[in-house]
Amino acid sequence: MSSFASLFWAVLIAASVIWYGILVFYIGIKAGKEIRELTRTLERDRDKS
Amino acid sequence: MSLSTLDWIIILVYLVGCMAAGLWMRRYVRGVHDFAVAGREMNVNLGVASLAATELGLVTIMYTAQLGYEKGFAGATIGVIMCVVMWLVGRTGFVIGPLRQAGVMTIPELFEKRFGPRVRWLAGLFVVLGGLLNMGIFLRLGGEFLVFATGLPPHWLEWVMTALLGIVLLYTAFGGMLSVLVTDYLQFLIMGLGIVLTSVIVVLHIGWDDLTRVLYDAYAAGGDKPRPHPYNPFHSSNFGWGYLAWQFVFQLAAVTTWQTQVSRVLAARDAGTAKRMYRQTSFYFVGRFLLPGLWGAAAFVYFTKQGGLPAELTSLTAMPHFLSVVLPAGIIGIVVAAMLAAEMSTDSGYMLTWATVIYNDIVTPLLRRPLSPQGQLLLTRGLVLAIAVFLLFYGLWYELPGNAWDYLAVTGNIYLASVFTLLVAGLYWPRANATGAAAALVLGAIGPVTFLLIGKRFNIAPEVAGASSFALAAIGMVAGSLLSRRSVSPAA
């Protein structure tokens, strides 16, 4: 039980570290573009009103 | 260990950058709609970054590390449950789909459509009570991390807390959700980097074999104060089935009802965006519990090898002290900046959310005539300030009755149990009515409030207090709705 359980947690820890690393880059780039889009939309709305 | 000049420069650059970005967004705020839900212009990836940053605060890192210290890796099982629940909700759209389609700013606003204005007001009160009590310990735990991790004198704690709050307050009060989204994004980046770096360094420093061996040996040794099984959460020495069953229901309620989380659903472009955001964020919640839990477990192993925990440390403060010893100069600057990011994103998100609920659901229904747009903004900003003052004083004097996670789970339950019951019944049960809703709100709060007031004295288990609140709220809703004839037109 213990070796299986410790292996289970080891896999989850490794997956979490990799997932966090990937998210930082992937979401970092995508969300950065979305912020630019968001500010443009808000700027447009502000000019209209 | 004290920080090097390089560490302080990293922290300073981060703080100035964050403040500047937050204040910059102020120019786009034209009214409460922009302030509270960012004009509903948020897209999925920004939503993921913001949700992840808000839901991973320094307080999260402290209590998950404490769980890791006390219960080993099995302490992170709550994160696994949360991941499963998030994914299921994101897949099915349970509650969040119809909630977003309703086009409301807060959950109590939906209750007005379904149950009438009195239920909205009462629900707003419970939401704020549970939310503020829950948030009350954030600042203190965050301050404790920073003091122990940086080696600052302990009497600086109050000043560290005040300074932190001041910075967050400034950009949140001016820029609202727009500032929160942009600063959350920056905080998400630096936090992710800090968490990955710290986890790798901790494992390299302790060694995986040593980590798992010492954790298991400590459990196997038994003794006067036996340790829980470090890997098996179902073992009677660890959480056990009853606690985990309560956690499943609790997490289902949390991901569909917790206002700070739901505010991202309400700020999303549409229901599909909200569902995708949930699915994409789900696995993040495993690491949210497991990686700081790993640091806590490693701190236990480290101090066990040193002959035991020093008298001035507790299971809560062991992890930051451990990090201050193992992290090299330069890296600790990034990690402290990352933890500051975690604290700031959570504080700003929570202050804004509770201020919006107070404004929208408690104060506005009492006003005889609506405020001007400037008056609405001023009132919401004033509420953010009032919450900050409350946080500062509550955090300074309140003494935790048990471990930090149990406190957070039980205070969250004050509103989770009843509001979750109202939401599910309101959206999916046509017979639900205002009497049932009021009964559910009051009965659902009894268990958690009892735990907070006399839980320590009478040794009430948190899962008993928590599970009873869900059961009582459900009984209140069903009995109240079936026994009363009054019905309110379902408009939601």
Coordinates of C-alpha atoms in Angstrom, one line a residue:
Chain A
M1 CA 0.0 0.0 0.0
S2 CA 2.7 2.5 1.1
S3 CA 4.9 2.1 -2.0
F4 CA 1.9 2.3 -4.3
A5 CA 0.5 5.3 -2.4
S6 CA 3.9 7.1 -2.3
L7 CA 4.2 6.5 -6.1
F8 CA 0.7 7.9 -6.6
W9 CA 1.7 11.1 -4.8
A10 CA 5.1 11.2 -6.6
V11 CA 3.4 11.2 -10.0
L12 CA 0.9 13.9 -8.9
I13 CA 3.7 16.1 -7.6
A14 CA 5.7 15.7 -10.8
A15 CA 2.6 16.4 -12.9
S16 CA 1.7 19.5 -10.8
V17 CA 5.2 20.9 -11.2
I18 CA 5.2 20.4 -15.0
W19 CA 1.6 21.7 -15.2
Y20 CA 2.4 24.8 -13.3
G21 CA 5.5 25.4 -15.5
I22 CA 3.4 25.0 -18.7
L23 CA 0.6 27.1 -17.5
V24 CA 2.9 30.0 -16.7
F25 CA 4.1 30.2 -20.3
Y26 CA 0.9 29.2 -22.1
I27 CA -1.6 31.2 -20.1
G28 CA 1.0 33.9 -19.7
I29 CA 1.1 34.5 -23.5
K30 CA -2.6 34.0 -24.1
A31 CA -3.9 36.1 -21.2
G32 CA -1.4 38.8 -22.0
K33 CA -3.1 39.1 -25.5
E34 CA -6.5 39.1 -23.9
I35 CA -5.5 42.0 -21.6
R36 CA -4.5 44.0 -24.7
E37 CA -7.8 43.2 -26.3
L38 CA -9.7 44.1 -23.1
T39 CA -8.1 47.5 -22.8
R40 CA -8.7 48.2 -26.5
T41 CA -12.4 47.4 -26.1
L42 CA -12.7 49.5 -22.9
E43 CA -10.8 52.4 -24.6
R44 CA -13.2 52.2 -27.6
D45 CA -16.2 52.2 -25.2
R46 CA -14.7 55.2 -23.3
D47 CA -14.3 57.2 -26.5
K48 CA -17.9 56.4 -27.5
S49 CA -19.4 57.7 -24.2
Chain B
M1 CA 18.4 34.3 7.2
S2 CA 18.2 37.9 6.0
L3 CA 17.6 38.9 2.4
S4 CA 20.4 40.0 0.1
T5 CA 20.3 43.3 -1.8
L6 CA 19.4 41.4 -5.0
D7 CA 16.4 39.8 -3.1
W8 CA 15.1 43.2 -2.0
I9 CA 15.5 44.7 -5.5
I10 CA 13.5 41.8 -7.0
I11 CA 10.7 42.4 -4.4
L12 CA 10.7 46.1 -4.9
V13 CA 10.5 45.9 -8.7
Y14 CA 7.6 43.5 -8.4
L15 CA 5.7 45.7 -5.9
V16 CA 6.2 48.9 -8.0
G17 CA 5.3 47.1 -11.2
C18 CA 2.1 45.6 -9.7
M19 CA 1.1 49.0 -8.2
A20 CA 1.7 50.8 -11.5
A21 CA -0.4 48.2 -13.5
G22 CA -3.2 48.3 -10.9
L23 CA -3.4 52.1 -10.8
W24 CA -3.2 52.3 -14.7
M25 CA -6.4 50.4 -15.0
R26 CA -8.3 53.1 -13.0
R27 CA -8.7 55.1 -16.2
Y28 CA -11.1 52.5 -17.7
V29 CA -13.5 52.5 -14.8
R30 CA -16.6 54.4 -15.7
G31 CA -19.1 53.0 -13.2
V32 CA -19.9 50.1 -10.8
H33 CA -20.4 47.7 -13.8
D34 CA -16.7 48.1 -14.8
F35 CA -15.6 48.3 -11.2
A36 CA -17.4 45.1 -10.1
V37 CA -17.4 42.8 -13.1
A38 CA -14.9 44.4 -15.5
G39 CA -17.7 45.3 -18.0
R40 CA -18.1 41.5 -18.5
E41 CA -15.3 41.6 -21.0
M42 CA -13.1 38.9 -19.5
N43 CA -12.0 36.1 -21.7
V44 CA -11.1 32.5 -20.8
N45 CA -7.3 32.7 -20.4
L46 CA -7.4 35.9 -18.4
G47 CA -10.1 34.2 -16.3
V48 CA -7.9 31.2 -15.7
A49 CA -5.0 33.4 -14.6
S50 CA -7.2 35.5 -12.3
L51 CA -9.1 32.6 -10.8
A52 CA -5.9 30.7 -10.2
A53 CA -4.2 33.7 -8.6
T54 CA -7.1 34.6 -6.4
E55 CA -7.7 31.1 -5.2
L56 CA -4.1 30.5 -4.4
G57 CA -3.3 33.0 -1.6
L58 CA -0.5 33.1 0.9
V59 CA -3.1 31.9 3.4
T60 CA -3.7 28.9 1.1
I61 CA 0.0 28.2 1.0
M62 CA 0.2 28.4 4.8
Y63 CA -2.7 26.1 5.6
T64 CA -1.9 23.6 2.9
A65 CA 1.7 23.4 4.1
Q66 CA 0.3 23.0 7.6
L67 CA -1.8 20.0 6.3
G68 CA 1.4 18.6 4.7
Y69 CA 3.3 19.0 7.9
E70 CA 0.6 17.4 10.0
K71 CA -0.8 14.8 7.6
G72 CA 1.9 14.2 5.0
F73 CA 1.0 14.0 1.3
A74 CA -2.4 12.7 2.2
G75 CA -3.2 16.2 3.4
A76 CA -3.4 17.2 -0.3
T77 CA -6.4 14.9 -0.9
I78 CA -8.7 17.9 -0.5
G79 CA -7.0 19.4 -3.6
V80 CA -7.6 16.2 -5.6
I81 CA -11.3 16.3 -4.5
M82 CA -11.5 20.0 -5.6
C83 CA -9.9 19.2 -8.9
V84 CA -12.5 16.4 -9.6
V85 CA -15.4 18.7 -8.6
M86 CA -14.2 21.6 -10.6
W87 CA -13.9 19.5 -13.7
L88 CA -17.3 18.0 -13.2
V89 CA -18.9 21.4 -12.8
G90 CA -17.0 22.7 -15.8
R91 CA -18.1 19.7 -17.9
T92 CA -21.8 19.8 -16.9
G93 CA -22.3 23.5 -16.2
F94 CA -24.0 22.6 -13.0
V95 CA -25.2 25.8 -11.3
I96 CA -22.6 28.0 -13.1
G97 CA -24.3 27.7 -16.5
P98 CA -27.7 29.0 -15.4
L99 CA -26.1 31.5 -13.0
R100 CA -24.1 33.2 -15.8
Q101 CA -27.1 33.2 -18.1
A102 CA -29.1 35.0 -15.4
G103 CA -26.9 38.1 -16.0
V104 CA -26.6 39.1 -12.3
M105 CA -23.6 40.7 -10.5
T106 CA -23.9 38.6 -7.3
I107 CA -25.6 35.4 -6.1
P108 CA -28.1 37.2 -3.7
E109 CA -29.2 39.3 -6.7
L110 CA -30.4 36.0 -8.3
F111 CA -32.2 35.1 -5.1
E112 CA -34.3 38.3 -5.4
K113 CA -35.5 37.2 -8.8
R114 CA -36.4 33.7 -7.5
F115 CA -37.4 34.3 -3.8
G116 CA -38.0 38.0 -3.4
P117 CA -36.1 41.0 -1.9
R118 CA -36.1 39.9 1.8
V119 CA -34.3 36.6 0.9
R120 CA -31.8 38.6 -1.2
W121 CA -31.0 40.8 1.8
L122 CA -30.8 38.0 4.3
A123 CA -28.6 35.9 1.9
G124 CA -26.3 39.0 1.4
L125 CA -25.9 39.2 5.1
F126 CA -24.9 35.6 5.5
V127 CA -22.6 35.7 2.5
V128 CA -20.8 38.7 3.9
L129 CA -20.7 37.3 7.5
G130 CA -19.2 34.0 6.3
G131 CA -16.9 35.7 3.8
L132 CA -15.5 38.3 6.1
L133 CA -14.9 35.8 9.0
N134 CA -13.2 33.5 6.6
M135 CA -11.0 36.2 5.2
G136 CA -10.2 37.5 8.7
I137 CA -7.1 35.4 9.2
F138 CA -5.7 35.9 5.7
L139 CA -3.6 38.9 6.6
R140 CA -2.1 37.4 9.8
L141 CA -1.1 34.2 8.2
G142 CA 0.4 36.1 5.2
G143 CA 2.3 38.3 7.6
E144 CA 3.6 35.3 9.6
F145 CA 4.9 33.8 6.4
L146 CA 6.8 36.9 5.4
V147 CA 8.2 37.5 8.9
F148 CA 9.5 33.9 9.2
A149 CA 10.6 33.5 5.6
T150 CA 12.6 36.8 5.5
G151 CA 13.9 36.6 9.1
L152 CA 12.4 39.9 10.0
P153 CA 11.9 40.5 13.8
P154 CA 8.6 39.0 15.0
H155 CA 7.3 42.3 16.3
W156 CA 7.4 43.6 12.7
L157 CA 4.4 41.4 12.0
E158 CA 1.8 44.1 12.4
W159 CA 3.7 46.6 10.3
V160 CA 4.2 44.0 7.5
M161 CA 0.5 43.3 7.6
T162 CA -0.4 47.0 7.5
A163 CA 2.0 47.8 4.6
L164 CA 0.7 44.8 2.6
L165 CA -2.9 45.8 3.1
G166 CA -2.1 49.4 2.2
I167 CA -0.7 48.5 -1.2
V168 CA -3.5 46.2 -2.1
L169 CA -6.1 48.6 -0.9
L170 CA -4.8 51.4 -3.1
Y171 CA -5.1 49.7 -6.4
T172 CA -8.3 47.7 -5.5
A173 CA -10.2 50.8 -4.3
F174 CA -9.3 52.8 -7.5
G175 CA -9.4 50.2 -10.3
G176 CA -11.8 47.5 -9.0
M177 CA -12.1 44.3 -11.0
L178 CA -10.1 45.8 -13.9
S179 CA -7.1 46.4 -11.7
V180 CA -7.6 43.0 -10.0
L181 CA -7.6 41.2 -13.3
V182 CA -4.4 42.8 -14.5
T183 CA -2.5 42.5 -11.2
D184 CA -3.8 38.9 -10.9
Y185 CA -2.2 38.2 -14.2
L186 CA 1.2 39.5 -13.1
Q187 CA 0.8 37.7 -9.8
F188 CA -0.1 34.5 -11.6
L189 CA 3.2 34.7 -13.6
I190 CA 5.5 35.3 -10.7
M191 CA 3.6 32.9 -8.4
G192 CA 3.8 30.1 -10.8
L193 CA 7.6 30.7 -11.2
G194 CA 8.1 30.8 -7.5
I195 CA 6.1 27.7 -6.8
V196 CA 7.9 25.6 -9.4
L197 CA 11.4 26.8 -8.3
T198 CA 10.6 26.2 -4.6
S199 CA 9.2 22.7 -5.1
V200 CA 12.2 21.6 -7.2
I201 CA 14.7 23.1 -4.6
V202 CA 12.9 21.5 -1.7
V203 CA 12.9 18.0 -3.2
L204 CA 16.6 18.4 -4.2
H205 CA 17.5 19.6 -0.7
I206 CA 15.8 16.9 1.3
G207 CA 16.0 14.0 -1.3
W208 CA 12.9 12.1 -2.4
D209 CA 13.9 8.8 -0.7
D210 CA 14.6 10.5 2.7
L211 CA 11.4 12.5 2.4
T212 CA 9.2 9.4 1.9
R213 CA 11.1 7.2 4.4
V214 CA 11.1 9.7 7.3
L215 CA 7.4 10.5 6.8
Y216 CA 6.5 6.8 6.9
D217 CA 8.8 6.0 9.8
A218 CA 7.3 8.8 11.9
Y219 CA 3.9 7.2 11.3
A220 CA 5.1 3.7 11.9
A221 CA 6.8 4.6 15.2
G222 CA 3.5 5.3 16.9
G223 CA 4.1 6.5 20.4
D224 CA 2.2 8.9 22.7
K225 CA 1.3 11.3 19.8
P226 CA 1.0 9.0 16.8
R227 CA 1.3 10.6 13.3
P228 CA -1.4 10.1 10.7
H229 CA -0.6 7.8 7.8
P230 CA 1.3 10.1 5.4
Y231 CA 0.0 8.7 2.1
N232 CA -3.4 7.2 2.8
P233 CA -6.2 9.8 3.4
F234 CA -8.8 7.1 4.0
H235 CA -6.8 5.6 6.9
S236 CA -8.5 6.1 10.3
S237 CA -5.4 8.0 11.6
N238 CA -5.7 10.5 8.7
F239 CA -8.8 12.2 7.4
G240 CA -11.0 9.1 7.2
W241 CA -14.1 8.5 5.0
G242 CA -16.4 10.8 6.9
Y243 CA -14.2 13.9 6.7
L244 CA -13.6 13.3 3.0
A245 CA -17.3 12.8 2.2
W246 CA -18.0 16.1 3.9
Q247 CA -15.1 17.7 1.8
F248 CA -16.7 16.4 -1.4
V249 CA -20.0 18.2 -0.6
F250 CA -18.1 21.2 0.7
Q251 CA -16.0 21.6 -2.4
L252 CA -19.1 21.2 -4.7
A253 CA -20.7 24.0 -2.8
A254 CA -17.5 26.1 -2.8
V255 CA -16.9 25.9 -6.6
T256 CA -20.5 26.7 -7.4
T257 CA -21.2 29.2 -4.7
W258 CA -18.1 30.9 -3.2
Q259 CA -18.6 34.5 -4.3
T260 CA -14.9 35.2 -5.2
Q261 CA -14.9 32.2 -7.5
V262 CA -18.4 32.9 -8.9
S263 CA -17.4 36.5 -9.6
R264 CA -15.2 35.2 -12.4
V265 CA -18.1 33.2 -13.7
L266 CA -20.2 36.4 -13.7
A267 CA -17.4 38.4 -15.3
A268 CA -17.0 35.8 -18.1
R269 CA -18.3 36.6 -21.6
D270 CA -20.8 33.8 -21.6
A271 CA -21.6 30.5 -19.9
G272 CA -19.4 28.5 -22.3
T273 CA -16.4 30.6 -21.4
A274 CA -17.1 30.1 -17.7
K275 CA -17.3 26.3 -18.2
R276 CA -14.1 26.2 -20.1
M277 CA -12.4 28.3 -17.5
Y278 CA -13.4 25.8 -14.8
R279 CA -12.2 22.7 -16.8
Q280 CA -8.9 24.4 -17.6
T281 CA -8.3 25.5 -14.0
S282 CA -9.3 22.1 -12.4
F283 CA -5.9 20.4 -12.3
Y284 CA -4.3 23.6 -10.9
F285 CA -6.1 22.9 -7.6
V286 CA -4.2 19.6 -7.1
G287 CA -0.9 21.6 -7.1
R288 CA -2.5 24.3 -5.0
F289 CA -2.7 21.8 -2.1
L290 CA 0.0 19.4 -3.1
L291 CA 3.0 21.6 -3.7
P292 CA 2.8 23.7 -0.5
G293 CA 1.9 20.4 1.2
L294 CA 5.2 19.0 -0.1
W295 CA 7.0 22.0 1.4
G296 CA 5.2 21.4 4.7
A297 CA 6.0 17.7 4.7
A298 CA 9.7 18.5 3.8
A299 CA 9.8 20.9 6.8
F300 CA 8.6 18.1 9.0
V301 CA 11.3 15.8 7.7
Y302 CA 13.9 18.6 8.1
F303 CA 13.0 19.4 11.7
T304 CA 12.7 15.7 12.6
K305 CA 16.3 15.2 11.4
Q306 CA 17.3 18.2 13.5
G307 CA 15.9 16.6 16.6
G308 CA 12.4 18.2 16.6
L309 CA 10.6 21.4 16.0
P310 CA 12.1 24.4 17.9
A311 CA 9.9 25.8 20.7
E312 CA 9.3 29.1 18.9
L313 CA 7.8 27.4 15.8
T314 CA 4.5 25.7 15.2
S315 CA 3.2 23.4 12.5
L316 CA 2.0 26.6 10.8
T317 CA 5.3 28.5 10.9
A318 CA 7.6 25.5 10.3
M319 CA 7.4 25.8 6.5
P320 CA 8.4 29.5 6.1
H321 CA 11.3 29.0 8.5
F322 CA 12.4 25.9 6.6
L323 CA 12.3 27.8 3.3
S324 CA 14.4 30.6 4.7
V325 CA 17.1 28.0 5.5
V326 CA 17.1 26.0 2.3
L327 CA 16.5 28.7 -0.4
P328 CA 19.6 30.4 -1.8
A329 CA 20.0 34.2 -2.0
G330 CA 18.4 35.5 -5.2
I331 CA 15.9 32.7 -5.3
I332 CA 14.3 33.6 -2.0
G333 CA 13.7 37.1 -3.4
I334 CA 11.7 35.6 -6.2
V335 CA 9.9 33.3 -3.8
V336 CA 9.0 36.1 -1.4
A337 CA 7.8 38.2 -4.3
A338 CA 5.7 35.2 -5.4
M339 CA 4.2 34.8 -2.0
L340 CA 3.5 38.6 -1.9
A341 CA 1.8 38.1 -5.2
A342 CA -0.3 35.3 -3.8
E343 CA -1.3 37.4 -0.8
M344 CA -2.1 40.5 -2.8
S345 CA -4.1 38.8 -5.5
T346 CA -6.3 37.0 -2.9
D347 CA -6.7 40.0 -0.7
S348 CA -7.7 42.3 -3.6
G349 CA -10.1 39.8 -5.1
Y350 CA -11.8 39.1 -1.8
M351 CA -12.0 42.7 -0.7
L352 CA -13.6 43.6 -4.0
T353 CA -16.0 40.7 -3.9
W354 CA -17.3 41.3 -0.4
A355 CA -17.5 45.0 -1.0
T356 CA -19.6 44.4 -4.1
V357 CA -22.0 42.1 -2.2
I358 CA -22.4 44.6 0.6
Y359 CA -23.1 47.4 -1.9
N360 CA -25.3 45.4 -4.2
D361 CA -27.3 43.2 -1.8
I362 CA -27.3 44.8 1.6
V363 CA -27.0 48.6 1.2
T364 CA -28.7 49.2 -2.2
P365 CA -32.0 47.4 -1.3
L366 CA -32.3 49.7 1.8
L367 CA -31.9 53.0 -0.2
R368 CA -35.1 54.9 -0.9
R369 CA -33.7 56.3 -4.2
P370 CA -30.8 55.1 -6.3
L371 CA -27.4 56.7 -5.9
S372 CA -25.7 58.6 -8.7
P373 CA -23.0 56.6 -10.6
Q374 CA -20.3 58.7 -8.8
G375 CA -22.1 57.9 -5.5
Q376 CA -22.2 54.2 -6.2
L377 CA -18.5 54.1 -7.0
L378 CA -17.7 56.2 -3.9
L379 CA -19.7 53.9 -1.7
T380 CA -18.1 50.7 -3.1
R381 CA -14.6 52.2 -2.6
G382 CA -15.6 53.2 0.9
L383 CA -16.7 49.6 1.6
V384 CA -13.3 48.2 0.3
L385 CA -11.6 50.5 2.8
A386 CA -13.9 49.4 5.6
I387 CA -13.2 45.8 4.9
A388 CA -9.4 46.5 4.9
V389 CA -9.7 48.1 8.4
F390 CA -11.8 45.1 9.6
L391 CA -9.1 42.7 8.3
L392 CA -6.4 44.5 10.1
F393 CA -8.0 44.5 13.5
Y394 CA -9.6 41.0 13.3
G395 CA -6.3 39.5 12.1
L396 CA -4.5 41.0 15.0
W397 CA -6.6 39.6 17.9
Y398 CA -8.4 36.4 16.8
E399 CA -6.9 33.2 18.0
L400 CA -7.4 30.1 15.8
P401 CA -9.5 27.3 17.5
G402 CA -7.8 24.5 15.5
N403 CA -5.8 24.2 12.4
A404 CA -6.2 27.0 9.8
W405 CA -7.9 24.8 7.1
D406 CA -10.7 23.7 9.6
Y407 CA -11.3 27.4 10.5
L408 CA -11.5 28.4 6.9
A409 CA -13.8 25.4 5.9
V410 CA -16.1 26.0 8.9
T411 CA -16.4 29.8 8.4
G412 CA -17.0 29.3 4.7
N413 CA -19.7 26.8 5.6
I414 CA -21.7 29.6 7.3
Y415 CA -22.8 30.7 3.9
L416 CA -21.8 27.8 1.7
A417 CA -24.3 25.3 3.1
S418 CA -27.3 27.6 3.0
V419 CA -26.5 29.5 -0.2
F420 CA -25.6 26.3 -2.1
T421 CA -29.0 24.9 -1.0
L422 CA -30.8 28.1 -2.1
L423 CA -29.0 28.1 -5.5
V424 CA -29.6 24.5 -6.3
A425 CA -33.2 24.6 -5.1
G426 CA -33.8 27.9 -6.8
L427 CA -32.4 26.8 -10.1
Y428 CA -33.6 23.2 -10.2
W429 CA -36.6 22.7 -7.9
P430 CA -39.8 24.6 -8.9
R431 CA -41.5 24.0 -5.5
A432 CA -38.8 26.0 -3.6
N433 CA -40.1 29.2 -2.2
A434 CA -39.1 32.2 0.1
T435 CA -40.1 30.5 3.3
G436 CA -37.9 27.5 2.6
A437 CA -35.1 29.8 1.5
A438 CA -35.2 31.8 4.8
A439 CA -35.3 28.6 6.8
A440 CA -32.4 27.2 4.9
L441 CA -30.3 30.3 5.5
V442 CA -30.9 30.4 9.2
L443 CA -30.6 26.6 9.9
G444 CA -27.5 26.3 7.6
A445 CA -25.6 28.8 9.8
I446 CA -26.2 27.1 13.1
G447 CA -23.6 24.3 12.8
P448 CA -20.6 26.5 11.8
V449 CA -21.4 29.4 14.2
T450 CA -21.7 26.8 17.1
F451 CA -18.3 25.4 16.1
L452 CA -16.7 28.9 16.1
L453 CA -18.2 29.9 19.5
I454 CA -17.9 26.7 21.5
G455 CA -16.2 24.2 19.2
K456 CA -12.9 24.2 21.1
R457 CA -14.6 23.9 24.5
F458 CA -16.8 21.0 23.6
N459 CA -14.4 19.3 21.2
I460 CA -16.8 19.4 18.2
A461 CA -15.3 17.8 15.1
P462 CA -15.2 20.2 12.1
E463 CA -16.8 17.6 9.8
V464 CA -19.7 17.2 12.2
A465 CA -20.3 21.0 12.3
G466 CA -19.8 21.2 8.5
A467 CA -22.0 18.2 7.5
S468 CA -24.8 19.2 9.9
S469 CA -25.0 22.6 8.3
F470 CA -25.6 21.1 4.9
A471 CA -28.2 18.7 6.3
L472 CA -30.0 21.4 8.3
A473 CA -30.1 23.8 5.3
A474 CA -31.6 21.1 3.1
I475 CA -34.1 20.2 5.7
G476 CA -35.0 23.9 6.1
M477 CA -35.5 24.4 2.4
V478 CA -37.6 21.2 1.9
A479 CA -39.7 21.5 5.0
G480 CA -40.2 25.3 4.7
S481 CA -41.2 25.1 1.0
L482 CA -43.5 22.1 1.4
L483 CA -45.2 23.4 4.6
S484 CA -45.8 26.9 3.4
R485 CA -48.3 27.9 0.7
R486 CA -46.7 31.1 -0.2
S487 CA -45.0 30.9 -3.5
V488 CA -42.9 33.5 -5.4
S489 CA -42.9 33.7 -9.1
P490 CA -39.8 32.0 -10.5
A491 CA -38.2 34.6 -12.8
A492 CA -34.6 33.4 -12.8

